[in-house]
Coordinates of C-alpha atoms in Angstrom, one line a residue:
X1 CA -12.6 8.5 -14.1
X2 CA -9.9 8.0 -16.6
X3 CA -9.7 5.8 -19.5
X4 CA -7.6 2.7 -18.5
X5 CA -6.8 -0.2 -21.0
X6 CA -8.1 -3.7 -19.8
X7 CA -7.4 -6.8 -21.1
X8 CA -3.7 -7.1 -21.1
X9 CA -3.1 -10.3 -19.5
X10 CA 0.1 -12.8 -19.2
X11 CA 1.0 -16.2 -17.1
X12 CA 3.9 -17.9 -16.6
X13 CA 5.2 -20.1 -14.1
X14 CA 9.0 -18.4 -13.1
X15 CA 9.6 -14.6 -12.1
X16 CA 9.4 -11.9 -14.8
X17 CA 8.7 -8.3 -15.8
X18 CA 5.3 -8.0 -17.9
X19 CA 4.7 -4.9 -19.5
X20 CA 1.2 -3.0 -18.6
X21 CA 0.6 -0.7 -21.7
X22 CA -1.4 2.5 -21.3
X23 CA -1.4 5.9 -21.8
X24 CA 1.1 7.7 -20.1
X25 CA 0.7 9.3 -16.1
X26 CA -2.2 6.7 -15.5
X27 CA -2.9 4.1 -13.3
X28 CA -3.7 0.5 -13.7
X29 CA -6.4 -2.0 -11.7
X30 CA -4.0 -5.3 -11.9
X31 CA -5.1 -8.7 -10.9
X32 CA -2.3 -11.9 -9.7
X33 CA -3.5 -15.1 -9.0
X34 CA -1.4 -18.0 -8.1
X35 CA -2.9 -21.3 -10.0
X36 CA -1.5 -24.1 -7.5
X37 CA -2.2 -24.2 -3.8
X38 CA 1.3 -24.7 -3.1
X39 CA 2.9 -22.2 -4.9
X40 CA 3.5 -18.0 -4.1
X41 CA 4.3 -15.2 -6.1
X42 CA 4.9 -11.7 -4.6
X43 CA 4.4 -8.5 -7.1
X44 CA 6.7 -4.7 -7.7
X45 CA 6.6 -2.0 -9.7
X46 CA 9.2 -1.7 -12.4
X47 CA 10.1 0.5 -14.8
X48 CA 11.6 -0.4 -18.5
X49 CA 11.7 2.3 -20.8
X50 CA 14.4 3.8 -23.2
X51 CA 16.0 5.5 -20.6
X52 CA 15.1 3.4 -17.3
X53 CA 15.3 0.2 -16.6
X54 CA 14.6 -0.9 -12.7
X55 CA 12.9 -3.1 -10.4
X56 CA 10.8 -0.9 -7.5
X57 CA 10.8 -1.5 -3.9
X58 CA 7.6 -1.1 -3.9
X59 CA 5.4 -4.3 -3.5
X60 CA 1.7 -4.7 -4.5
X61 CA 1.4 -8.0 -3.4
X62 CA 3.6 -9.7 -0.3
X63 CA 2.7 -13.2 -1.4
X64 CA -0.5 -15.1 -3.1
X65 CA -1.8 -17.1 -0.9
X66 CA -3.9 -20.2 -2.7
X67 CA -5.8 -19.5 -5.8
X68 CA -7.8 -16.0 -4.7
X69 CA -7.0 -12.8 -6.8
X70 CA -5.0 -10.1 -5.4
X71 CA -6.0 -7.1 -6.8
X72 CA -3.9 -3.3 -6.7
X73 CA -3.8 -0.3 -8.4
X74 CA -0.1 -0.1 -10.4
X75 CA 1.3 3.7 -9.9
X76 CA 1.8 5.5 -13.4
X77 CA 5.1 5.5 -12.8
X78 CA 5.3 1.9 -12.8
X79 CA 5.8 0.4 -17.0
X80 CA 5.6 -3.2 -15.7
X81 CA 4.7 -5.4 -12.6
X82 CA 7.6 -8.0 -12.0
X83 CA 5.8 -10.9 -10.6
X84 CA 8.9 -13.0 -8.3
X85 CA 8.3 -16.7 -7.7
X86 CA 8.7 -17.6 -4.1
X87 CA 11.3 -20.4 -3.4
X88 CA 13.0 -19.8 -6.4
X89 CA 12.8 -20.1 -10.5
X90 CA 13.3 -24.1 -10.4
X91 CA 10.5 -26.3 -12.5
X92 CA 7.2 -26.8 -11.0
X93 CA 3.9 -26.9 -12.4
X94 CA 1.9 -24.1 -10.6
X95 CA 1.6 -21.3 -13.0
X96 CA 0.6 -17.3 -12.1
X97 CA -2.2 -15.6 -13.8
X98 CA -1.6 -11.5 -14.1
X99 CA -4.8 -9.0 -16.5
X100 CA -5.5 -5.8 -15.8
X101 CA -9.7 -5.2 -15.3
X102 CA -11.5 -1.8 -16.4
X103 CA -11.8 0.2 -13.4
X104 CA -15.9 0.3 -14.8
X105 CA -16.1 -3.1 -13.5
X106 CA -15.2 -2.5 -10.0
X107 CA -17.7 -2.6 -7.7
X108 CA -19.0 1.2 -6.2
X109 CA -18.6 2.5 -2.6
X110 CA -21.5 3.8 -1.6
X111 CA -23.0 2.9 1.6
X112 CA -22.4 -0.7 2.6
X113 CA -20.3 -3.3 1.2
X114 CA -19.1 -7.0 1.7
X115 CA -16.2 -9.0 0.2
X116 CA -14.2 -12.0 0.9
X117 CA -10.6 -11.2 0.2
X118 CA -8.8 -8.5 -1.5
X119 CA -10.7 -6.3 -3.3
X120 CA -10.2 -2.7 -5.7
X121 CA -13.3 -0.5 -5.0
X122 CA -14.3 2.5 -6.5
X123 CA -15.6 5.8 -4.5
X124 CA -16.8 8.8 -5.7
X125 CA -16.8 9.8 -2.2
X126 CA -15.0 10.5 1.0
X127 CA -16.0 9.4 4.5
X128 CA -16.2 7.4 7.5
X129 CA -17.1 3.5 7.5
X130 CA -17.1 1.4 9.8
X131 CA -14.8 -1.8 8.8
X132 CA -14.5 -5.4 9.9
X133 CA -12.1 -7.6 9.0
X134 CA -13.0 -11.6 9.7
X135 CA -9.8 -13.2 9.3
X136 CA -7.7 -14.8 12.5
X137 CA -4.4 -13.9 11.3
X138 CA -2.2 -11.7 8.3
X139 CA -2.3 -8.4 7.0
X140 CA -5.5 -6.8 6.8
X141 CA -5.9 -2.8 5.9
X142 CA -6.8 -0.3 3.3
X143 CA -4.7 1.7 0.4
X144 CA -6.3 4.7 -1.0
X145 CA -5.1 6.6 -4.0
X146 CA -6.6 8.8 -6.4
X147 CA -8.2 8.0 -9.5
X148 CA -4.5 9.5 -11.1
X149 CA -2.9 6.8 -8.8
X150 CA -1.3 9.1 -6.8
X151 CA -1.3 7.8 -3.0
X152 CA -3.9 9.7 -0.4
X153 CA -3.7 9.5 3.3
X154 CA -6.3 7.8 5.3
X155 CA -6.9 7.7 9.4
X156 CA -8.2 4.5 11.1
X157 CA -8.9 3.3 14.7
X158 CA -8.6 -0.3 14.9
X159 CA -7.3 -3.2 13.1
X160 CA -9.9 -5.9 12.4
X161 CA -12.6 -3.7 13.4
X162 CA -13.1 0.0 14.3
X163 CA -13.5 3.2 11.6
X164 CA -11.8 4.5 8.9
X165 CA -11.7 7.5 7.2
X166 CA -11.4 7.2 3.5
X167 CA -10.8 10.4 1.5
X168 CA -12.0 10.4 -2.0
X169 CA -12.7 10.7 -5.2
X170 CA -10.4 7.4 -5.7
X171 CA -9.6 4.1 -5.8
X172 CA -9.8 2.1 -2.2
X173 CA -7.9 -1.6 -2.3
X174 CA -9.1 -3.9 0.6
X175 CA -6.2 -5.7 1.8
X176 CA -7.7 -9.3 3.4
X177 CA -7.1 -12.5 3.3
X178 CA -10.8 -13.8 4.4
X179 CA -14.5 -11.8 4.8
X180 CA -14.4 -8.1 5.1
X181 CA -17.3 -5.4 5.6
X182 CA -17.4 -1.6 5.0
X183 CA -20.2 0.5 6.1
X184 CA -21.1 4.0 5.8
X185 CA -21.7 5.7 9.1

């Protein structure tokens, strides 16, 4: 597993780019969290260096939705994460929250696993699980990529329940909005 620096962290209340230092060609485990009920931030990759300077249209994260984390793994590509106020850079009080965690501290796919909203895991291993997603309405899937960040395909049958196949070594981001399960079969 590589060597990731955790701990950078920055808030603010209006859209911005925030840098995400570390070494070059690796990935990052980013968290966002809205701190007002009432207000939604969306998350991209961006790109600021000597010789580049542009916003991605890539998105991490569509929209926050209360005060839950939303957790993704930033491509190496990606220098900074420009987190984009909804509605518009006018006052307001409700702030965002953005660090990056240690990928040591995720929690391991092994055999079995329950969370309640989006979620980066780590898996040593491929397979097939069985998934269950307990949510009524929104997006709800999986996005697999290596432990270099680089994107890996994955097959599923369903949508808020069935199977998956994950392939792995890698990191495996649970895209919910409510309770989720993941088990081995």
């Amino acid at each position: 597993m590589p060597q990731i620096s955790a701990g950078v962290s920055a808030q603010g209340w209006r859209s911005r780019m925030v840098p995400i230092p570390r070494p070059a060609g690796e990935p990052a485990i980013v968290e966002l969290r809205s701190g007002g009920f009432l207000t939604h931030f969306s998350a991209m990759g961006g790109i600021d260096t000597e010789h580049v300077r542009s916003e991605d249209d890539h998105v991490y994260v569509t929209s926050t939705t209360g005060t839950k984390p939303f957790l993704f793994v930033l491509a190496p590509k990606h220098t900074h994460v420009k987190v984009k106020r909804h509605g518009g850079d006018s006052g307001g009080i409700a702030r965002w929250h953005l660090r990056t965690i240690a990928p040591e501290s995720l929690r391991k796919l092994e055999s079995e696993l329950e969370g309640d909203g989006g979620e980066v895991l780590s898996g040593s291993r491929g397979g097939e699980f069985s998934f269950s997603f307990e949510q009524k309405d929104g997006v709800a899937g999986f996005v697999c990529t290596d432990f270099r960040g680089n994107p890996m395909d994955i097959t599923h049958e369903g949508h808020m329940r069935g199977r998956v196949k994950i392939p792995g070594p890698g990191y495996i981001t649970v895209v919910a909005l409510g309770p989720w399960k993941l088990k081995r079969l």
